[in-house]
Amino acid sequence: MAGQNGDLQGDVFYPPEDIVKNANARDWEQMQKEAAEDLEGFWEAEAEKYHWFDKWDQVLDDSNPPFYKWFTGGKTNLAYNCLDVHVQNSNRNKLALIWEGENDEQRTFSYYALYRETCKFANILKALGVEKGDRVTLYMGPVPETVMAMLACARIGAIHSVVFAGFSKEALRERVEDSQSKVVITQDAGYRNGSEVPLKQTVDKAIRHVGFVENVLVVQRTGSEVHMEQGRDHWYHELAEMPIASRDCEAEEMDAEDMLYLLYTSGTTGKPKAIVHTTGGYMVGIATTLRYVFDLKPSDRFWCAADPGWVTGHSYIVYGPLLLGATNFMYEGAPTYPYPNRWWKMIEYYGLNILYTAPTAVRGLMKFGRAWPDRHNLSSLRLLGSVGEPINPEAWKWYHEVIGYEQCPIMDTWWQTETGGFMITPVPSMPLKPGSATKPFFGVEADVVNDDGESVDPDEEGYLVIKKPWPGMLRTLYKDEERFKETYWSKFEDQGWYLAGDSAKKDEDGYFWVIGRIDDVLNVAGHRLGTAEVESALVSHDAVAEAAVIGVPDDVKGNAIHAYVILTVGYEGTEDLTDELVEHVADELGPIAKPANVEAVDSLPKTRSGKIMRRVLRAKAMGEEVGDLSTMAD
Ligand code: PRX
């Protein structure tokens, strides 16, 4: 097939013929052209594939940028589209969800069963006083009830705010307070790496002084003993037995622009940003991207191995696959528990067709050698996916050869919590270059520009920008329109472009190569963390007067956190103290934010205006030349 799309430069992988022939986006060049010529027409045709109680009056309302609206006047409901639509057709008895617990437990739900359980969940939330527009915080792991709880919120018009269960009590408290959630949903505990993660206990600590949380709904997962506060805490399984939990619950007719969820993500300052996603455009955006990028067919068994606590889990575990009527696979625990063949064993056993994960997971499993995957027959796989950071060619090749038997194209999807769904991404019929997320998705106009907004030359680095609105885009930051405008729209205000916060290059063939963040955001094991968040966690310890953190390359995690601290007078940089500081950060933010290294220093390199020069610290940590120091204070 080489040469079909012209002669591409560099290392190129051409997709197998049968994949191209059967792809939902067979003729991607034509589709790209058509969507570029008629953006609204493209999205309108996609929107028509879903159920709307009332049709929209306008596809895109761009009268008040950057506050774009999509499908205005349209009324729909995501849970209705994920469940009721299938229950009413021949998918009723088809598997919607296959779940495996880390302890080998299995649960499966047909579309009808997931519909029934979601309705029960929704009725319980209503009985607890949750109404349309109320915020509900979820602090849960990958269990079926998380899917039900999110769909239940969507069904009744409540706004879910899922907090990743690896976040600490402090991070949870901040997010519950900011969103003013009256109800928190959690589990007694979850299983991870053979141990129990005490979720309910963390909720208790987080909301101890938060007056407005009226109800805590607790799903029983491990059966471990937890404190239940009279009047506030309720076992889910007990309420589910009561008449309030009837198995039908009408879906609220939501305006296309009604808020669907809040999701907190890291930014430049210490305070996380609450990304706002709304209903109609988000639904169309994620379903369309999944349909074409992962070529999802109703007969597919799809596995997005992310956590529901991240945007990847929201868009491509919970909503996307169900919108398309596929069978979703979900796994609770660690990839290496009890042995490093856990994932490969499940792929073989369940006959999964698509695996979507992050480079850090690929590298983490690659480390154990190919003998583990080689014990299993992975030939059910048709496509592979990658997200969260650039995938290094070595990991790409291993994934491609050892897991995909050189037959599965790898969909390297570049996107963000803010974008809702894939933005720069291949479709399976496209030639791939390892390490490149290839080209913008249909209707997405992306570019790499310099400070003046001019497109840079091929292979030159610049700012990644998106020049036209897209349906799944964030609408604002919750209760903070100013920060929304400032963060994403001020740099190229005159042009009206979205600043992604990443640097990138575009090659001669128009393929995009994302390099990394341009702001003070770290990417650790595919997780986004603000340097400011980690620094403020450090200085909240009595021993630390000042702190600066940087990311340094790490074989598995992509980046590891190195922290430099100036100690308060009277403290000494002993090993005990640095260990204590590492634990302190874990307590404040969560284990994912643990510094790999804490070093006590006498001073930090700063500009004359007092800004920490992280590049100097980075150069020092890596033993490189520090470069221009003319702006340094001393
Ligand atoms: O830097 C980019 C990186 O992850 C950031 C977005 O992080 P988050 O909002 O947590 O969402 C992660 C999952 C969508 C981006 O600004 N990133 C994400 N995907 C890729 C990537 N970098 C390179 N290649 C990717 N495929």
XYZ file of C-alpha atoms and ligand atoms in Angstrom:
660
model
C 0.000 0.000 0.000
C 3.011 2.279 0.240
C 2.724 5.348 -1.855
C -1.075 5.425 -1.847
C -1.101 8.775 -0.119
C 1.941 10.201 -1.812
C 5.465 9.700 -0.595
C 5.610 10.503 3.075
C 8.841 11.424 4.792
C 10.405 9.377 7.591
C 9.321 6.207 9.309
C 5.810 5.435 8.032
C 3.378 2.638 8.831
C 0.698 1.958 6.238
C -2.478 0.349 7.588
C -3.452 -3.163 6.471
C -5.850 -3.277 3.550
C -8.806 -4.884 5.345
C -8.700 -2.192 8.026
C -8.830 0.529 5.396
C -11.598 -1.243 3.511
C -13.840 -1.587 6.551
C -13.056 1.692 8.285
C -15.885 4.057 9.218
C -13.636 6.782 7.821
C -12.476 4.950 4.725
C -11.966 8.051 2.653
C -10.389 10.313 5.218
C -8.939 12.819 2.797
C -12.338 13.429 1.267
C -13.989 13.681 4.694
C -11.361 16.129 5.849
C -11.926 18.280 2.805
C -15.695 18.250 3.143
C -15.632 19.066 6.851
C -13.215 21.922 6.257
C -15.445 23.360 3.546
C -18.639 23.048 5.559
C -17.887 22.796 9.249
C -21.461 23.222 10.443
C -22.796 20.853 7.819
C -20.354 18.161 8.930
C -21.326 18.411 12.593
C -25.015 18.732 11.844
C -24.985 15.489 9.867
C -23.265 13.769 12.792
C -25.702 15.243 15.344
C -28.597 13.774 13.409
C -27.390 10.282 14.333
C -28.518 10.783 17.958
C -31.826 11.279 19.720
C -33.091 14.807 20.355
C -36.368 15.610 22.088
C -36.327 18.877 20.129
C -34.123 19.702 17.210
C -31.705 22.653 17.342
C -32.397 26.032 15.748
C -28.763 26.783 15.046
C -25.699 24.522 14.754
C -23.102 27.030 15.923
C -23.765 30.295 17.678
C -20.538 32.279 17.445
C -22.049 35.663 18.239
C -20.168 36.066 21.529
C -16.678 34.568 21.267
C -15.040 32.837 23.052
C -18.383 31.763 24.541
C -19.434 29.519 21.673
C -22.673 27.571 21.733
C -23.592 24.486 19.745
C -26.953 23.086 18.700
C -28.777 25.926 20.408
C -32.422 25.301 21.096
C -31.871 21.533 20.849
C -33.048 19.301 23.699
C -31.473 15.961 24.449
C -30.205 13.737 27.260
C -26.948 11.811 27.272
C -28.155 8.957 29.456
C -31.179 8.581 27.190
C -28.872 8.294 24.199
C -26.555 5.881 26.016
C -29.329 3.605 27.283
C -32.960 4.139 26.299
C -32.198 4.315 22.612
C -30.610 0.859 22.762
C -33.222 -0.588 25.087
C -35.813 0.362 22.484
C -33.990 -1.438 19.687
C -32.320 -4.772 19.108
C -29.470 -3.931 21.480
C -31.717 -4.423 24.518
C -30.132 -7.706 25.554
C -26.674 -7.001 24.249
C -23.766 -6.568 26.654
C -23.217 -2.925 27.468
C -20.587 -3.460 30.133
C -18.206 -6.222 31.112
C -16.360 -5.512 34.309
C -13.548 -7.360 36.032
C -12.502 -6.569 39.584
C -8.897 -6.808 40.635
C -9.933 -9.743 42.821
C -11.145 -11.607 39.678
C -14.787 -10.880 40.336
C -16.822 -10.431 37.142
C -20.008 -8.523 36.491
C -21.801 -7.984 33.215
C -24.710 -5.735 32.291
C -26.892 -5.835 29.217
C -28.138 -2.506 27.913
C -31.421 -3.211 29.642
C -29.695 -4.019 32.961
C -27.576 -0.885 32.819
C -30.687 1.129 32.006
C -32.541 -0.344 34.992
C -29.635 0.141 37.415
C -29.079 3.702 36.231
C -32.746 4.524 36.700
C -32.631 3.109 40.220
C -29.550 5.163 40.940
C -31.217 8.263 39.550
C -34.307 7.723 41.684
C -32.148 7.363 44.788
C -30.382 10.623 43.998
C -33.752 12.312 43.572
C -34.895 10.914 46.912
C -31.803 12.473 48.467
C -32.967 15.819 47.150
C -30.753 16.118 44.083
C -32.329 18.339 41.438
C -31.444 19.510 37.978
C -28.406 21.793 38.125
C -27.168 20.501 41.517
C -23.545 19.392 41.708
C -22.728 15.873 42.876
C -19.146 14.838 43.689
C -18.030 11.276 42.966
C -14.989 9.851 44.693
C -14.930 6.364 43.255
C -12.746 3.858 41.477
C -13.412 1.927 38.278
C -16.519 -0.010 39.325
C -19.838 -0.366 37.460
C -21.565 1.908 39.985
C -19.351 4.790 38.866
C -20.764 4.437 35.357
C -24.288 4.229 36.756
C -23.788 7.214 39.043
C -22.504 9.399 36.213
C -25.295 8.320 33.892
C -27.820 8.820 36.714
C -26.648 12.413 37.166
C -26.888 13.013 33.431
C -30.348 11.468 33.416
C -31.789 13.870 35.991
C -29.736 16.870 34.917
C -27.427 16.936 37.935
C -23.848 18.023 37.256
C -21.278 15.411 38.191
C -17.839 16.316 39.414
C -15.711 13.191 39.511
C -12.590 13.423 41.637
C -9.934 10.831 40.782
C -9.772 8.389 43.690
C -5.992 8.784 43.884
C -6.405 12.372 45.044
C -5.960 13.136 48.721
C -8.476 14.365 51.266
C -7.232 17.932 50.813
C -7.655 17.860 47.047
C -11.096 16.324 47.501
C -12.137 18.923 50.072
C -11.112 21.735 47.762
C -13.138 20.263 44.893
C -16.229 19.549 47.009
C -16.125 23.104 48.348
C -15.535 24.741 45.014
C -18.397 22.867 43.373
C -20.668 23.185 46.443
C -21.807 19.584 46.161
C -24.637 18.649 48.532
C -24.177 14.958 47.797
C -20.985 12.905 47.627
C -20.973 9.375 46.210
C -18.195 7.001 47.199
C -17.325 3.348 47.933
C -16.327 1.755 51.204
C -12.970 1.002 49.557
C -11.486 -0.176 46.287
C -8.898 -2.784 45.326
C -5.561 -1.740 43.880
C -2.372 -3.753 43.798
C -3.753 -6.288 46.205
C -4.587 -3.732 48.882
C -7.698 -1.871 49.872
C -7.835 1.842 49.150
C -10.008 3.393 51.855
C -12.246 5.772 49.925
C -15.026 6.377 52.430
C -12.511 7.193 55.131
C -10.935 9.840 52.906
C -14.365 11.335 52.218
C -15.021 11.527 55.971
C -11.817 13.462 56.509
C -12.343 15.684 53.487
C -15.831 16.851 54.393
C -15.412 17.002 58.155
C -15.648 20.789 58.153
C -17.669 21.224 54.987
C -21.091 22.214 56.242
C -23.189 21.867 53.112
C -22.731 18.168 52.299
C -26.094 16.735 53.300
C -25.775 13.164 52.081
C -23.041 10.662 51.401
C -24.017 7.648 49.353
C -21.745 4.656 49.891
C -21.429 1.775 47.443
C -20.284 -1.438 49.071
C -17.340 -2.854 47.164
C -14.926 -4.584 49.517
C -17.121 -5.072 52.572
C -14.546 -3.443 54.780
C -15.725 -1.721 57.909
C -16.417 1.996 57.606
C -17.855 4.658 59.836
C -21.406 5.606 58.812
C -22.634 8.895 60.131
C -26.246 8.755 61.200
C -28.512 10.850 59.001
C -25.768 11.757 56.530
C -24.378 8.466 55.239
C -26.415 5.839 53.392
C -25.522 2.443 51.984
C -26.417 2.337 48.349
C -27.513 -1.299 48.470
C -29.935 -0.572 51.296
C -31.615 2.305 49.485
C -31.717 0.244 46.305
C -34.032 -2.232 48.062
C -36.540 0.463 48.959
C -39.591 1.518 46.944
C -37.956 4.882 46.162
C -35.515 3.047 43.907
C -37.971 2.133 41.190
C -36.575 0.903 37.909
C -37.940 3.632 35.696
C -36.916 7.235 35.826
C -37.792 9.678 33.140
C -34.852 11.384 31.477
C -34.788 15.142 31.908
C -35.005 17.072 28.644
C -31.743 18.969 28.754
C -30.951 22.027 26.744
C -27.964 21.427 24.470
C -26.062 24.051 26.452
C -27.068 22.843 29.943
C -24.056 21.878 31.991
C -23.236 18.153 31.968
C -20.211 18.008 34.208
C -17.344 19.733 35.919
C -13.891 18.227 35.855
C -10.958 19.720 37.711
C -7.601 19.860 36.028
C -4.262 21.469 36.766
C -3.185 24.842 35.492
C -0.492 27.412 36.027
C -1.620 28.546 39.469
C -2.066 26.411 42.564
C -5.841 26.420 42.232
C -7.188 23.710 39.923
C -9.434 24.767 37.079
C -12.987 23.454 36.900
C -13.586 22.693 33.247
C -17.225 23.033 32.220
C -18.682 20.698 29.601
C -22.236 20.982 28.349
C -24.649 18.471 26.889
C -25.353 18.535 23.156
C -22.046 19.482 21.575
C -20.088 17.242 23.926
C -22.287 14.279 23.052
C -21.856 14.800 19.333
C -18.134 15.516 19.697
C -17.197 12.381 21.597
C -19.447 10.018 19.677
C -18.161 11.284 16.334
C -14.502 11.072 17.300
C -14.947 7.566 18.684
C -16.893 6.421 15.630
C -14.153 7.445 13.219
C -10.946 7.223 15.237
C -11.508 3.901 16.938
C -13.763 2.806 14.133
C -16.204 1.638 16.759
C -18.818 -0.792 15.485
C -21.703 -2.185 17.559
C -20.029 -5.597 17.394
C -16.845 -4.314 19.065
C -15.567 -4.952 22.547
C -13.797 -1.741 23.424
C -11.380 -1.211 26.286
C -10.291 2.243 27.322
C -7.919 1.430 30.155
C -8.097 4.873 31.761
C -9.700 5.746 35.072
C -13.213 7.206 35.050
C -11.791 10.034 37.174
C -10.017 11.557 34.156
C -11.523 13.052 31.044
C -10.464 10.005 29.038
C -12.696 7.896 31.251
C -15.595 10.355 31.004
C -15.553 10.585 27.219
C -14.357 7.152 26.216
C -15.324 4.770 29.012
C -18.632 6.093 30.178
C -20.311 8.046 27.421
C -18.709 7.346 24.048
C -18.915 3.550 23.718
C -22.483 3.471 25.060
C -23.600 6.195 22.667
C -22.405 3.970 19.846
C -23.989 0.817 21.277
C -20.711 -1.086 21.636
C -19.647 -3.372 24.458
C -17.488 -1.649 26.984
C -14.863 -3.409 29.032
C -13.730 -1.993 32.385
C -11.071 -3.251 34.790
C -10.694 -2.158 38.373
C -7.089 -2.681 39.344
C -3.397 -2.450 38.610
C -2.002 -3.721 35.266
C 0.582 -5.890 36.970
C -1.573 -7.546 39.616
C -0.985 -10.298 40.475
C 1.426 -10.707 37.515
C 2.441 -8.542 34.565
C 0.258 -10.586 32.205
C -3.011 -9.373 33.751
C -3.973 -7.118 30.840
C -2.960 -9.604 28.158
C -4.864 -12.365 29.875
C -8.038 -10.273 29.967
C -7.685 -9.260 26.306
C -7.456 -12.920 25.338
C -10.189 -14.109 27.653
C -12.774 -11.492 26.725
C -11.710 -11.244 23.093
C -11.289 -7.482 23.205
C -10.961 -5.680 19.870
C -9.560 -2.282 20.802
C -7.153 -1.244 23.540
C -6.714 2.435 24.339
C -4.108 3.348 26.954
C -1.239 5.710 27.794
C 2.459 5.503 26.870
C 3.379 5.292 30.553
C 1.345 2.071 30.860
C 2.954 0.662 27.716
C 6.434 1.433 29.040
C 5.531 0.074 32.467
C 4.491 -3.276 30.951
C 7.255 -3.349 28.354
C 9.731 -3.315 31.238
C 8.695 -6.878 32.170
C 9.617 -8.210 28.742
C 7.655 -9.782 25.922
C 7.439 -13.208 27.531
C 4.350 -12.024 29.435
C 2.240 -10.940 26.444
C 3.650 -13.806 24.383
C 1.882 -16.274 26.655
C -1.447 -15.019 25.313
C -3.249 -14.898 22.011
C -3.952 -11.228 21.369
C -5.225 -11.669 17.839
C -8.687 -10.328 18.707
C -7.149 -6.844 18.740
C -7.810 -4.720 15.673
C -6.751 -1.277 16.857
C -4.574 0.197 19.571
C -4.613 3.676 21.054
C -2.385 6.044 22.953
C -3.080 9.232 24.911
C -1.694 11.554 27.547
C 1.792 12.351 26.290
C 3.896 11.885 23.187
C 4.642 8.195 22.696
C 8.339 7.528 22.273
C 9.219 5.466 19.178
C 10.588 2.584 21.251
C 7.313 2.155 23.124
C 5.365 2.651 19.881
C 7.292 -0.172 18.192
C 6.896 -2.563 21.096
C 3.161 -1.846 21.323
C 2.850 -2.287 17.577
C 4.892 -5.478 17.246
C 4.389 -7.318 20.515
C 0.784 -6.378 21.290
C -0.584 -5.551 17.844
C 1.294 -8.254 15.868
C 2.172 -5.487 13.374
C -1.443 -5.538 12.217
C -3.040 -2.945 14.469
C -2.691 0.730 13.637
C -1.990 2.844 16.730
C -4.306 5.806 17.202
C -2.142 8.399 18.934
C -4.789 10.860 20.065
C -3.837 14.362 21.146
C -6.471 16.138 23.195
C -7.122 17.671 26.606
C -9.658 17.829 29.415
C -10.648 21.126 27.835
C -11.258 19.777 24.341
C -13.667 17.043 25.488
C -12.559 14.666 22.740
C -9.827 13.864 20.204
C -8.437 16.843 18.297
C -5.276 15.760 16.515
C -5.502 12.106 15.736
C -5.261 9.563 12.982
C -8.153 7.487 11.746
C -7.351 3.820 11.022
C -7.103 4.288 7.265
C -4.350 6.892 7.554
C -0.598 6.240 7.270
C 1.067 6.629 10.671
C 4.394 7.992 11.809
C 5.465 6.671 15.231
C 5.425 9.537 17.735
C 3.151 11.807 15.711
C -0.535 12.303 16.509
C -0.819 12.826 12.713
C -3.445 15.347 11.607
C -6.370 17.352 12.947
C -9.663 15.498 13.185
C -12.425 16.336 10.676
C -13.546 19.922 11.118
C -10.689 20.794 13.490
C -8.437 23.570 12.267
C -5.127 23.314 14.125
C -1.846 25.058 13.452
C 1.592 25.731 14.900
C 2.349 29.440 15.128
C 4.914 31.884 16.513
C 4.334 34.764 18.956
C 2.942 36.890 16.147
C 0.471 34.258 15.104
C 2.304 33.350 11.909
C 2.463 29.691 10.901
C 5.990 28.479 11.506
C 8.041 26.655 8.892
C 7.973 22.851 8.738
C 9.846 21.206 11.628
C 10.014 24.456 13.587
C 8.624 24.586 17.072
C 5.719 26.868 17.965
C 2.433 27.221 19.855
C -0.270 24.706 19.126
C -3.486 26.602 18.430
C -7.001 25.681 17.335
C -8.465 28.218 14.975
C -12.138 27.284 14.855
C -14.635 26.221 17.507
C -15.587 22.545 17.861
C -18.675 21.030 19.528
C -16.994 19.293 22.499
C -14.989 22.337 23.580
C -15.070 23.558 27.167
C -17.575 26.356 27.588
C -15.909 28.183 30.466
C -14.214 27.607 33.812
C -16.775 27.163 36.544
C -17.456 30.499 38.224
C -14.360 32.002 36.587
C -14.981 33.485 33.153
C -12.000 35.796 33.468
C -9.565 32.963 33.968
C -11.169 31.126 31.035
C -10.569 34.083 28.730
C -7.118 34.762 30.104
C -5.851 31.172 29.965
C -7.059 30.075 26.565
C -8.035 33.097 24.516
C -5.827 36.063 25.455
C -2.580 35.111 23.746
C -4.187 35.223 20.280
C -7.115 37.427 21.165
C -7.144 39.348 17.897
C -7.304 36.181 15.855
C -9.779 34.473 18.213
C -7.734 31.273 18.492
C -7.646 28.735 21.308
C -4.218 28.355 22.935
C -3.733 24.723 23.885
C -0.736 25.318 26.146
C 1.408 22.822 24.238
C 4.314 23.351 21.910
C 4.440 21.387 18.688
C 5.979 21.047 15.242
C 4.428 20.281 11.900
C 6.481 18.368 9.342
C 6.626 18.624 5.541
C 3.683 16.246 5.246
C 1.509 18.271 7.607
C 1.869 15.741 10.432
C 1.817 17.246 13.929
C 4.424 16.368 16.558
C 3.382 17.501 20.022
C 6.388 18.310 22.187
C 5.010 19.202 25.602
C 3.543 21.884 27.815
C 4.644 25.492 27.498
C 3.256 26.448 30.893
C 4.173 25.340 34.381
C 2.294 22.097 34.061
C 3.977 18.722 34.526
C 3.004 15.519 32.818
C 3.746 12.676 35.224
C 2.653 9.227 34.067
C 0.166 10.932 31.775
C -1.334 12.889 34.676
C -1.436 16.637 34.647
C -0.020 18.378 37.711
C 0.728 22.039 38.238
C 4.195 22.872 39.547
C 2.435 25.460 41.716
C 0.194 22.809 43.278
C 3.169 20.685 44.320
C 5.098 23.726 45.505
C 2.241 24.960 47.658
C 1.860 21.474 49.116
C 5.546 21.601 50.079
C 5.446 25.055 51.638
C 2.395 24.074 53.676
C 4.876 22.014 55.737
C 6.500 23.952 58.601
C 9.990 22.951 57.529
C 9.729 24.508 54.074
C 10.177 28.213 53.466
C 10.234 28.072 49.682
C 9.997 25.399 47.023
C 10.479 24.867 43.301
C 9.645 21.720 41.413
C 10.589 20.530 37.962
C 9.980 17.470 35.834
C 12.973 15.398 34.774
C 12.818 12.564 32.241
C 11.847 9.174 33.630
C 11.847 5.897 31.684
C 8.382 4.809 32.721
C 6.510 7.891 33.885
C 7.738 10.215 31.155
C 8.587 12.741 33.838
C 9.382 12.454 37.521
C 9.082 15.316 39.982
C 12.227 16.782 41.479
C 11.727 19.286 44.271
C 14.116 21.902 45.568
C 13.340 23.381 48.965
C 14.728 26.155 51.083
C 14.280 25.023 54.657
C 12.951 27.175 57.468
C 15.662 28.216 59.910
C 16.166 25.510 62.528
C 15.495 22.565 60.171
C 18.132 20.357 58.611
C 17.893 18.514 55.319
C 18.153 15.011 56.770
C 16.901 11.931 54.978
C 14.080 11.616 57.508
C 12.921 15.112 56.760
C 12.978 14.672 52.988
C 11.037 11.407 53.360
C 8.545 13.253 55.506
C 8.169 15.952 52.853
C 7.482 13.359 50.166
C 4.749 11.847 52.349
C 3.420 15.288 53.112
C 2.910 15.999 49.404
C 1.138 12.654 49.040
C -1.174 13.629 51.916
C -1.887 17.038 50.490
C -2.337 16.133 46.839
C -2.294 12.378 46.425
C 0.312 9.690 45.711
C 0.576 10.646 42.019
C 2.174 13.940 43.050
C 4.963 12.385 45.158
C 8.345 13.914 44.321
C 10.948 11.337 43.339
C 13.552 13.493 44.965
C 13.621 16.383 47.452
C 16.804 18.406 47.709
C 17.462 21.123 50.288
C 19.194 24.171 48.782
C 20.280 27.578 50.066
C 18.725 29.612 47.282
C 16.657 29.242 44.130
C 17.459 30.785 40.753
C 15.025 33.610 40.093
C 14.458 36.334 37.567
C 14.694 39.913 38.742
C 10.912 39.987 38.898
C 11.023 37.038 41.297
C 9.890 34.247 38.987
C 11.601 30.916 39.594
C 13.775 29.936 36.624
C 12.840 26.290 36.317
C 14.914 25.831 33.190
C 18.043 26.574 35.226
C 17.068 23.944 37.782
C 16.280 21.509 35.011
C 19.627 22.069 33.302
C 21.383 21.585 36.605
C 19.480 18.405 37.398
C 20.329 16.986 33.983
C 23.925 18.141 33.990
C 23.395 20.390 30.965
C 24.517 23.894 30.074
C 22.313 26.441 31.859
C 22.249 28.865 28.923
C 21.412 32.559 29.097
C 21.403 33.854 32.669
C 21.039 37.545 31.912
C 17.617 37.803 33.526
C 18.699 36.047 36.721
C 18.642 38.126 39.893
C 22.030 37.046 41.202
O 0.367 18.109 26.867
C -0.686 17.431 26.228
C -0.743 16.014 26.766
O -1.679 16.045 27.833
C -2.231 17.351 27.975
C -3.679 17.258 28.369
O -3.778 16.640 29.608
P -5.193 16.271 30.222
O -6.095 17.449 30.163
O -4.948 15.676 31.543
O -5.809 15.199 29.249
C -5.132 13.997 29.047
C -6.009 13.071 28.248
C -6.699 13.685 27.103
C -2.024 18.003 26.634
O -2.044 19.400 26.728
N -1.201 15.053 25.739
C -2.395 14.426 25.689
N -2.435 13.558 24.662
C -1.253 13.637 24.031
C -0.463 14.594 24.715
N 0.770 14.921 24.291
C 1.240 14.292 23.192
N 0.565 13.356 22.508
C -0.675 12.985 22.885
N -1.336 12.056 22.216
